[in-house]
Short mmCIF file of C-alpha atoms in Angstrom, two decimals:
data_model
loop_
_atom_site.label_atom_id
_atom_site.label_comp_id
_atom_site.label_asym_id
_atom_site.label_seq_id
_atom_site.Cartn_x
_atom_site.Cartn_y
_atom_site.Cartn_z
CA MET A 555 -14.66 -71.73 24.37
CA THR A 556 -17.36 -70.20 21.76
CA GLY A 557 -14.79 -68.19 18.48
CA PRO A 558 -16.42 -64.88 16.89
CA ASP A 559 -17.01 -67.02 14.12
CA GLU A 560 -19.48 -69.40 15.93
CA ARG A 561 -21.73 -66.31 17.43
CA THR A 562 -25.01 -66.01 15.68
CA PRO A 563 -25.22 -63.14 13.59
CA ALA A 564 -27.61 -60.52 15.18
CA ALA A 565 -29.88 -60.54 11.99
CA ALA A 566 -30.02 -62.37 9.16
CA PRO A 567 -32.35 -61.31 4.81
CA ALA A 568 -35.59 -61.75 5.96
CA GLY A 569 -37.27 -64.83 3.87
CA PRO A 570 -36.10 -67.08 1.73
CA THR A 571 -32.49 -66.75 0.70
CA PRO A 572 -32.05 -66.77 -2.87
CA ALA A 573 -29.64 -69.04 -4.60
CA ALA A 574 -27.76 -66.09 -6.31
CA ALA A 575 -27.08 -64.80 -3.10
CA THR A 576 -24.29 -67.00 -2.38
CA GLY A 577 -24.27 -68.52 -5.62
CA PRO A 578 -23.48 -71.58 -7.22
CA THR A 579 -20.34 -73.36 -5.82
CA THR A 580 -19.20 -74.67 -9.20
CA ALA A 581 -18.06 -72.94 -12.99
CA PRO A 582 -18.83 -73.94 -16.10
CA ASP A 583 -15.25 -75.38 -16.13
CA GLY A 584 -15.93 -77.79 -13.64
CA TYR A 585 -13.66 -75.52 -10.79
CA GLY A 586 -15.51 -74.00 -7.97
CA ASP A 587 -14.97 -69.82 -7.43
CA GLY A 588 -12.17 -70.05 -4.44
CA THR A 589 -10.30 -72.84 -7.05
CA ARG A 590 -10.30 -70.54 -10.37
CA CYS A 591 -9.39 -67.72 -7.97
CA VAL A 592 -6.08 -68.76 -6.18
CA HIS A 593 -5.13 -70.28 -9.40
CA ALA A 594 -6.31 -67.50 -12.57
CA GLY A 595 -3.07 -66.26 -14.56
CA LEU A 596 -0.91 -68.40 -12.77
CA PRO A 597 2.58 -69.67 -15.08
CA ALA A 598 3.31 -73.58 -14.46
CA PRO A 599 4.93 -74.63 -11.95
CA GLU A 600 9.06 -74.06 -12.15
CA PRO A 601 11.01 -75.29 -9.16
CA GLY A 602 12.75 -72.64 -7.03
CA GLN A 603 10.30 -70.14 -8.63
CA PRO A 604 7.34 -68.56 -6.29
CA PHE A 605 4.05 -69.24 -7.19
CA LEU A 606 3.43 -65.79 -9.08
CA PRO A 607 6.09 -63.42 -10.18
CA GLY A 608 7.18 -60.39 -8.34
CA PRO A 609 6.46 -57.70 -10.64
CA VAL A 610 8.95 -56.26 -13.94
CA PHE A 611 9.61 -52.95 -13.95
CA ALA A 612 11.20 -52.65 -17.00
CA ALA A 613 10.51 -50.20 -19.49
CA PRO A 614 12.94 -51.29 -22.44
CA TYR A 615 13.48 -54.51 -23.28
CA HIS A 616 16.87 -56.46 -25.14
CA LEU A 617 16.24 -56.82 -28.54
CA GLY A 618 17.63 -59.95 -31.22
CA PRO A 619 20.44 -57.87 -33.01
CA ALA A 620 17.98 -58.57 -36.08
CA GLY A 621 14.92 -56.39 -35.68
CA PRO A 622 12.03 -56.76 -32.77
CA PRO A 623 11.27 -59.11 -30.39
CA PRO A 624 8.81 -62.06 -32.13
CA PRO A 625 4.85 -60.86 -31.59
CA GLY A 626 3.94 -61.52 -28.06
CA GLY A 627 7.38 -60.90 -26.56
CA ASN A 628 8.36 -57.81 -24.61
CA GLY A 629 9.36 -54.68 -26.59
CA TYR A 630 8.63 -51.84 -24.67
CA GLY A 631 7.12 -51.64 -21.35
CA ARG A 632 4.19 -49.48 -22.38
CA PRO A 633 2.20 -52.05 -24.37
CA ASP A 634 4.43 -54.94 -23.54
CA ASN A 635 4.70 -55.98 -19.53
CA PRO A 636 5.01 -59.95 -18.67
CA THR A 637 3.40 -58.61 -14.88
CA ARG A 638 0.55 -57.29 -16.73
CA ARG A 639 -0.39 -60.02 -19.33
CA LEU A 640 -0.21 -62.56 -16.50
CA LEU A 641 -3.24 -60.23 -14.23
CA GLU A 642 -5.02 -60.34 -17.73
CA ALA A 643 -4.86 -63.63 -18.18
CA ALA A 644 -6.83 -64.28 -14.83
CA ILE A 645 -8.94 -61.23 -15.32
CA GLY A 646 -9.54 -62.95 -18.54
CA GLU A 647 -10.38 -67.16 -17.04
CA LEU A 648 -12.67 -65.58 -14.73
CA GLU A 649 -14.65 -62.86 -17.00
CA GLY A 650 -14.52 -65.95 -20.01
CA GLY A 651 -12.97 -64.02 -22.15
CA ASP A 652 -9.77 -61.38 -23.45
CA CYS A 653 -8.91 -59.38 -21.06
CA LEU A 654 -6.60 -55.81 -21.18
CA ALA A 655 -5.71 -54.37 -17.90
CA PHE A 656 -6.01 -49.75 -17.06
CA ALA A 657 -4.90 -47.40 -15.91
CA SER A 658 -8.32 -47.00 -13.66
CA GLY A 659 -12.18 -48.09 -14.12
CA GLN A 660 -12.47 -44.49 -15.99
CA ALA A 661 -9.79 -45.53 -18.53
CA ALA A 662 -11.08 -48.70 -18.61
CA VAL A 663 -14.41 -47.28 -19.98
CA THR A 664 -13.44 -44.97 -21.77
CA ALA A 665 -11.27 -46.75 -23.63
CA ALA A 666 -13.98 -48.82 -24.59
CA LEU A 667 -16.51 -45.62 -26.00
CA LEU A 668 -13.62 -44.32 -27.29
CA SER A 669 -13.14 -47.19 -29.42
CA VAL A 670 -15.98 -48.09 -30.33
CA LEU A 671 -17.86 -44.46 -31.34
CA ARG A 672 -17.14 -41.98 -34.06
CA ALA A 673 -18.70 -39.09 -35.00
CA GLY A 674 -22.16 -39.06 -35.34
CA ASP A 675 -22.61 -42.71 -33.90
CA THR A 676 -25.51 -42.51 -30.36
CA VAL A 677 -24.65 -44.17 -27.61
CA VAL A 678 -26.75 -45.09 -25.07
CA LEU A 679 -25.76 -44.76 -20.86
CA PRO A 680 -27.29 -46.01 -17.80
CA ALA A 681 -29.52 -42.48 -16.47
CA ASP A 682 -28.18 -43.75 -12.61
CA GLY A 683 -25.13 -45.60 -12.94
CA TYR A 684 -21.23 -43.89 -12.59
CA PHE A 685 -21.93 -40.13 -12.52
CA GLU A 686 -18.42 -39.82 -14.11
CA VAL A 687 -19.34 -41.54 -17.10
CA ARG A 688 -22.42 -39.27 -17.63
CA ARG A 689 -20.23 -36.39 -17.21
CA PHE A 690 -17.14 -37.63 -19.41
CA ALA A 691 -19.80 -37.92 -22.03
CA ALA A 692 -21.25 -34.88 -22.34
CA SER A 693 -17.98 -33.07 -21.86
CA THR A 694 -16.33 -35.14 -24.51
CA LEU A 695 -18.27 -37.19 -26.18
CA THR A 696 -20.95 -34.96 -27.76
CA ALA A 697 -17.91 -32.43 -28.29
CA LEU A 698 -16.72 -35.51 -30.90
CA GLY A 699 -20.05 -35.01 -32.30
CA VAL A 700 -21.48 -37.96 -30.69
CA ARG A 701 -25.40 -38.12 -29.82
CA VAL A 702 -25.77 -39.94 -26.39
CA LEU A 703 -29.03 -40.75 -24.66
CA HIS A 704 -29.44 -41.88 -21.29
CA ALA A 705 -31.94 -44.83 -19.33
CA PRO A 706 -32.61 -46.24 -16.35
CA THR A 707 -30.67 -49.19 -15.56
CA VAL A 708 -34.30 -50.41 -15.62
CA GLY A 709 -35.89 -48.72 -18.15
CA PRO A 710 -37.63 -47.63 -20.01
CA TYR A 711 -34.93 -47.77 -22.88
CA PRO A 712 -35.29 -45.57 -26.40
CA GLU A 713 -35.06 -47.53 -29.62
CA LEU A 714 -32.06 -49.14 -30.33
CA SER A 715 -32.05 -48.46 -34.27
CA GLY A 716 -29.39 -47.09 -35.39
CA VAL A 717 -27.72 -46.95 -32.03
CA ARG A 718 -23.86 -47.46 -32.21
CA LEU A 719 -23.55 -48.13 -28.37
CA LEU A 720 -25.44 -49.82 -25.21
CA LEU A 721 -24.04 -49.37 -21.89
CA LEU A 722 -25.10 -51.25 -19.32
CA GLU A 723 -24.30 -51.10 -15.53
CA THR A 724 -25.91 -53.69 -13.56
CA PRO A 725 -26.29 -53.37 -10.34
CA ALA A 726 -25.93 -49.64 -10.83
CA ASN A 727 -23.42 -47.49 -8.67
CA PRO A 728 -25.25 -46.31 -6.26
CA GLY A 729 -28.71 -47.62 -6.06
CA LEU A 730 -28.41 -50.89 -7.10
CA ASP A 731 -31.03 -51.30 -9.63
CA VAL A 732 -30.70 -53.99 -11.99
CA CYS A 733 -31.13 -55.07 -15.64
CA ASP A 734 -31.88 -58.28 -17.81
CA VAL A 735 -28.30 -58.55 -19.47
CA ALA A 736 -29.42 -61.35 -21.53
CA GLY A 737 -32.97 -59.88 -22.54
CA LEU A 738 -31.08 -55.98 -23.75
CA ALA A 739 -28.57 -57.44 -25.24
CA ARG A 740 -30.78 -59.67 -28.11
CA ARG A 741 -32.52 -56.68 -28.42
CA ALA A 742 -29.31 -54.40 -29.25
CA HIS A 743 -27.95 -56.87 -31.50
CA ALA A 744 -31.72 -57.13 -33.26
CA ALA A 745 -30.81 -53.09 -34.18
CA GLY A 746 -27.17 -53.59 -35.19
CA ALA A 747 -26.17 -52.34 -31.75
CA LEU A 748 -23.02 -52.94 -29.64
CA VAL A 749 -23.64 -53.65 -25.49
CA ALA A 750 -20.74 -53.25 -23.18
CA VAL A 751 -21.63 -53.90 -19.49
CA ASP A 752 -19.60 -52.21 -16.21
CA ASN A 753 -19.39 -55.43 -13.90
CA THR A 754 -17.56 -53.29 -10.96
CA THR A 755 -20.75 -54.04 -8.50
CA ALA A 756 -21.33 -57.44 -9.33
CA THR A 757 -17.17 -58.59 -9.94
CA PRO A 758 -16.65 -61.36 -12.58
CA LEU A 759 -18.14 -64.03 -9.92
CA GLY A 760 -21.06 -62.38 -9.24
CA GLN A 761 -22.18 -62.83 -13.31
CA ARG A 762 -20.03 -62.95 -16.40
CA PRO A 763 -22.06 -60.35 -18.43
CA LEU A 764 -20.26 -62.12 -21.76
CA ASP A 765 -22.08 -65.23 -21.24
CA LEU A 766 -25.22 -63.23 -20.79
CA GLY A 767 -24.48 -62.27 -24.53
CA ALA A 768 -22.79 -58.70 -23.96
CA ASP A 769 -19.86 -57.84 -26.41
CA LEU A 770 -17.96 -56.20 -23.93
CA VAL A 771 -17.11 -56.02 -20.31
CA VAL A 772 -15.91 -53.29 -18.38
CA ALA A 773 -15.00 -52.49 -14.67
CA SER A 774 -12.92 -50.57 -12.18
CA GLY A 775 -10.21 -53.21 -10.68
CA THR A 776 -9.80 -50.47 -7.66
CA LYS A 777 -12.87 -51.96 -5.92
CA ALA A 778 -14.12 -55.38 -4.39
CA LEU A 779 -12.18 -57.56 -7.51
CA THR A 780 -8.83 -56.41 -5.60
CA GLY A 781 -10.86 -55.18 -2.52
CA HIS A 782 -7.57 -53.99 -0.32
CA SER A 783 -7.81 -50.25 -1.10
CA ASP A 784 -4.50 -50.19 -2.29
CA LEU A 785 -4.18 -49.76 -5.96
CA LEU A 786 -5.86 -48.11 -8.86
CA LEU A 787 -7.19 -50.36 -12.26
CA GLY A 788 -8.98 -51.17 -14.35
CA TYR A 789 -10.12 -53.29 -17.13
CA LEU A 790 -12.22 -54.71 -20.34
CA ALA A 791 -12.88 -58.19 -21.80
CA THR A 792 -14.16 -59.35 -24.80
CA ARG A 793 -14.79 -62.45 -26.72
CA GLU A 794 -14.68 -60.43 -30.20
CA PRO A 795 -10.78 -60.11 -31.62
CA ALA A 796 -11.45 -56.63 -33.61
CA LEU A 797 -13.20 -54.98 -30.31
CA LEU A 798 -9.89 -55.98 -28.41
CA ASP A 799 -7.04 -54.74 -30.94
CA ALA A 800 -8.87 -51.27 -31.06
CA ALA A 801 -8.51 -51.43 -27.59
CA ARG A 802 -5.80 -52.30 -27.30
CA ALA A 803 -4.43 -49.55 -30.21
CA TRP A 804 -6.78 -46.74 -27.95
CA ARG A 805 -4.72 -48.09 -24.76
CA SER A 806 -1.35 -48.46 -25.90
CA GLY A 807 -1.53 -44.64 -27.98
CA SER A 808 -3.01 -43.38 -24.80
CA GLY A 809 -0.74 -44.55 -22.53
CA ALA A 810 -3.76 -45.97 -19.93
CA VAL A 811 -1.82 -48.76 -18.80
CA PRO A 812 -1.39 -49.93 -14.53
CA GLY A 813 1.86 -50.22 -13.01
CA ALA A 814 3.62 -53.07 -13.04
CA PHE A 815 3.60 -53.10 -8.74
CA ASP A 816 -0.25 -51.98 -9.14
CA ALA A 817 -1.16 -55.46 -11.50
CA TRP A 818 0.81 -57.67 -9.47
CA LEU A 819 -0.51 -56.62 -6.38
CA ALA A 820 -3.54 -56.77 -8.49
CA HIS A 821 -2.93 -60.34 -8.76
CA ARG A 822 -2.08 -61.54 -5.87
CA SER A 823 -5.56 -60.27 -4.33
CA LEU A 824 -7.04 -62.39 -6.81
CA ALA A 825 -6.89 -65.28 -4.85
CA THR A 826 -8.63 -64.33 -1.85
CA LEU A 827 -11.94 -63.17 -3.81
CA ASP A 828 -14.10 -65.86 -3.49
CA LEU A 829 -13.76 -65.53 0.51
CA ARG A 830 -13.84 -61.92 0.55
CA LEU A 831 -17.49 -61.79 -1.61
CA ALA A 832 -18.72 -64.38 0.55
CA ARG A 833 -18.26 -62.22 3.95
CA GLN A 834 -19.47 -59.36 2.04
CA SER A 835 -22.58 -60.83 0.60
CA ALA A 836 -23.41 -62.13 4.43
CA ASN A 837 -22.45 -58.67 5.70
CA ALA A 838 -24.61 -57.34 3.77
CA GLY A 839 -27.37 -59.56 3.55
CA ALA A 840 -27.70 -59.37 7.60
CA VAL A 841 -26.92 -55.80 7.62
CA ALA A 842 -29.83 -54.72 4.66
CA ALA A 843 -32.29 -56.94 7.57
CA LEU A 844 -31.98 -54.93 10.07
CA LEU A 845 -32.13 -51.80 8.08
CA SER A 846 -35.35 -52.62 6.55
CA GLY A 847 -36.65 -53.48 9.78
CA ARG A 848 -36.20 -49.98 10.99
CA PRO A 849 -39.05 -47.44 10.68
CA ASP A 850 -35.87 -44.74 10.96
CA VAL A 851 -34.27 -45.46 7.99
CA ALA A 852 -35.82 -45.39 4.28
CA ALA A 853 -35.26 -46.84 1.15
CA VAL A 854 -33.35 -49.78 1.87
CA ARG A 855 -31.73 -51.43 -0.94
CA TRP A 856 -29.99 -54.85 -1.58
CA PRO A 857 -31.13 -56.94 -4.52
CA GLY A 858 -30.67 -60.27 -2.61
CA LEU A 859 -33.83 -58.63 -0.72
CA PRO A 860 -36.96 -61.31 -1.38
CA GLY A 861 -38.33 -57.74 -1.14
CA ASP A 862 -36.33 -56.08 -3.89
CA PRO A 863 -37.44 -54.75 -6.68
CA ALA A 864 -33.87 -55.92 -7.88
CA TYR A 865 -34.72 -59.29 -6.62
CA PRO A 866 -36.30 -61.11 -8.89
CA VAL A 867 -34.03 -60.37 -12.20
CA ALA A 868 -30.78 -61.02 -9.44
CA ALA A 869 -31.99 -64.07 -8.68
CA ALA A 870 -31.97 -65.66 -12.03
CA GLN A 871 -29.50 -63.56 -13.57
CA MET A 872 -26.35 -63.53 -10.34
CA ARG A 873 -24.28 -65.92 -9.52
CA ARG A 874 -23.83 -64.16 -6.10
CA ILE A 875 -25.62 -60.00 -4.65
CA PRO A 876 -22.42 -58.00 -3.34
CA GLY A 877 -21.69 -56.37 -0.62
CA ILE A 878 -23.61 -53.02 -1.28
CA VAL A 879 -26.50 -51.72 0.13
CA SER A 880 -27.70 -48.35 0.10
CA PHE A 881 -30.27 -46.56 2.09
CA ASP A 882 -31.48 -43.00 3.23
CA LEU A 883 -31.41 -41.76 6.39
CA GLY A 884 -33.45 -38.12 5.52
CA SER A 885 -30.42 -35.50 6.17
CA ALA A 886 -26.41 -34.87 5.49
CA ASP A 887 -26.49 -34.17 9.52
CA ARG A 888 -27.91 -37.61 10.37
CA VAL A 889 -25.89 -39.72 8.18
CA ALA A 890 -22.72 -37.26 9.96
CA ARG A 891 -24.11 -38.68 13.28
CA PHE A 892 -24.19 -42.38 12.14
CA LEU A 893 -20.81 -42.07 11.26
CA ASP A 894 -19.71 -40.20 14.19
CA ARG A 895 -20.87 -43.18 16.67
CA SER A 896 -20.51 -46.08 14.26
CA ARG A 897 -16.69 -47.75 15.34
CA LEU A 898 -16.58 -49.51 12.52
CA VAL A 899 -17.61 -47.84 9.59
CA PHE A 900 -15.33 -45.39 8.32
CA ALA A 901 -16.31 -42.49 5.88
CA ALA A 902 -14.90 -42.94 2.37
CA THR A 903 -15.82 -43.56 -1.40
CA SER A 904 -14.70 -46.02 -3.49
CA PHE A 905 -16.10 -49.57 -2.07
CA GLY A 906 -15.89 -53.51 -1.58
CA GLY A 907 -12.54 -53.18 -0.09
CA LEU A 908 -12.22 -55.26 3.31
CA HIS A 909 -13.04 -52.66 5.58
CA THR A 910 -16.85 -51.45 5.89
CA THR A 911 -16.97 -47.86 4.33
CA ALA A 912 -19.91 -45.29 4.43
CA ASP A 913 -20.03 -43.01 1.75
CA ARG A 914 -22.80 -40.05 1.21
CA ARG A 915 -23.02 -39.35 -2.45
CA ALA A 916 -24.92 -36.35 -2.49
CA GLN A 917 -21.45 -34.77 -0.99
CA TRP A 918 -19.66 -35.74 -4.73
CA GLY A 919 -22.36 -33.96 -6.92
CA ASP A 920 -24.60 -37.13 -7.44
CA ASP A 921 -27.79 -37.32 -8.27
CA THR A 922 -29.01 -38.64 -4.71
CA PRO A 923 -30.86 -37.00 -1.63
CA PRO A 924 -29.06 -35.60 1.15
CA GLY A 925 -29.19 -38.32 3.36
CA PHE A 926 -28.54 -41.12 0.66
CA VAL A 927 -26.10 -43.45 2.16
CA ARG A 928 -23.85 -46.31 -0.19
CA LEU A 929 -22.74 -48.15 2.89
CA SER A 930 -20.15 -51.51 1.67
CA CYS A 931 -19.78 -54.20 3.75
CA GLY A 932 -16.27 -54.89 4.67
CA VAL A 933 -15.27 -58.55 5.57
CA GLU A 934 -15.60 -57.68 9.71
CA ASP A 935 -17.95 -60.28 11.70
CA THR A 936 -21.30 -60.22 10.92
CA ALA A 937 -22.77 -59.90 14.80
CA ASP A 938 -20.06 -57.23 15.12
CA LEU A 939 -21.02 -55.07 12.30
CA VAL A 940 -24.77 -55.67 13.16
CA ALA A 941 -24.15 -54.15 16.93
CA ASP A 942 -22.20 -51.79 15.77
CA LEU A 943 -24.93 -49.90 13.05
CA THR A 944 -27.40 -50.38 15.24
CA ALA A 945 -25.74 -48.83 18.41
CA ALA A 946 -24.60 -45.79 16.13
CA LEU A 947 -28.31 -45.24 14.50
CA GLU A 948 -30.41 -45.99 17.78
CA THR A 949 -27.79 -42.98 19.26
CA GLY A 950 -28.02 -41.08 15.76
#
């Protein structure tokens, strides 16, 4: 009998499959992605103890009679939590830098912006990136005296002389454009600017911006990194001690820390990251091929398609392509009919989870056409997902 995983997918990406779609299986440290994800941040084995210790919920900890604990010890739960430190060690291993965990991705981006920028500084933000970052800049950064400029992910970028921070988001959410991180980092550093990269969509298995010259990485761990749609999380990573110290001080002062159980859940979820991304990317490739071949679907984007505008940069820069596909069904009504008729696609915001979801971004005030859809492919069987989308589109 043929099992469900042995069926031939109904569609596959047209043309040659880029190496970046699945990525190399071996990382610079010699271990493959799956091995790294399973072992990242785990403490040394101890007989009778679990592989990943349960969450430490304490707020205060016992102090020594003569004073506070030594550096790195636990004193108070806001700046010090052993469960959170294990998670930070794990994400840091994957990103290739030191990591700080935050209560959400927005908290991590906010920490990067407010720990670096001062009145009179200039920041360049992605014009087509996550709209809440632009909203925060318009409402808060400008009020603090920071000059805010915007540039599309694919450019053109303004003159960077006098810029304090260049924030990139690649692939951009939700349009999926990709920029050359290494090239922009060289240009920014020559002008004296710092570079931060929002790595939410790619994850550290898709690309490691610090290896490409970025000074900071920020991301939402709510999405594909943890992938179970059951927690909120953000993180910041860097190799620069001064940037790490400034962000840590901002986090402690603002209290933007994740809870111990969220940190434990996130670390637990990292073990399957490689497996989840592999299926999500394969599903996205099949879905993108299906949609790009239909005359009733417009503006299909997936950086792994050879004909996609982002393909040349993505194939050279990324180790794997994420499971997100965007397209336009022409109207809000048709999107609603499509979602109503689909049996496998849930209408939901956020992305990167186990279940395939679709979000009509214009309903949130995002600057997208009314029929624009961001589809996040889950881990369903590829043939089932393609068949479901085909039926939903043909009856819609």
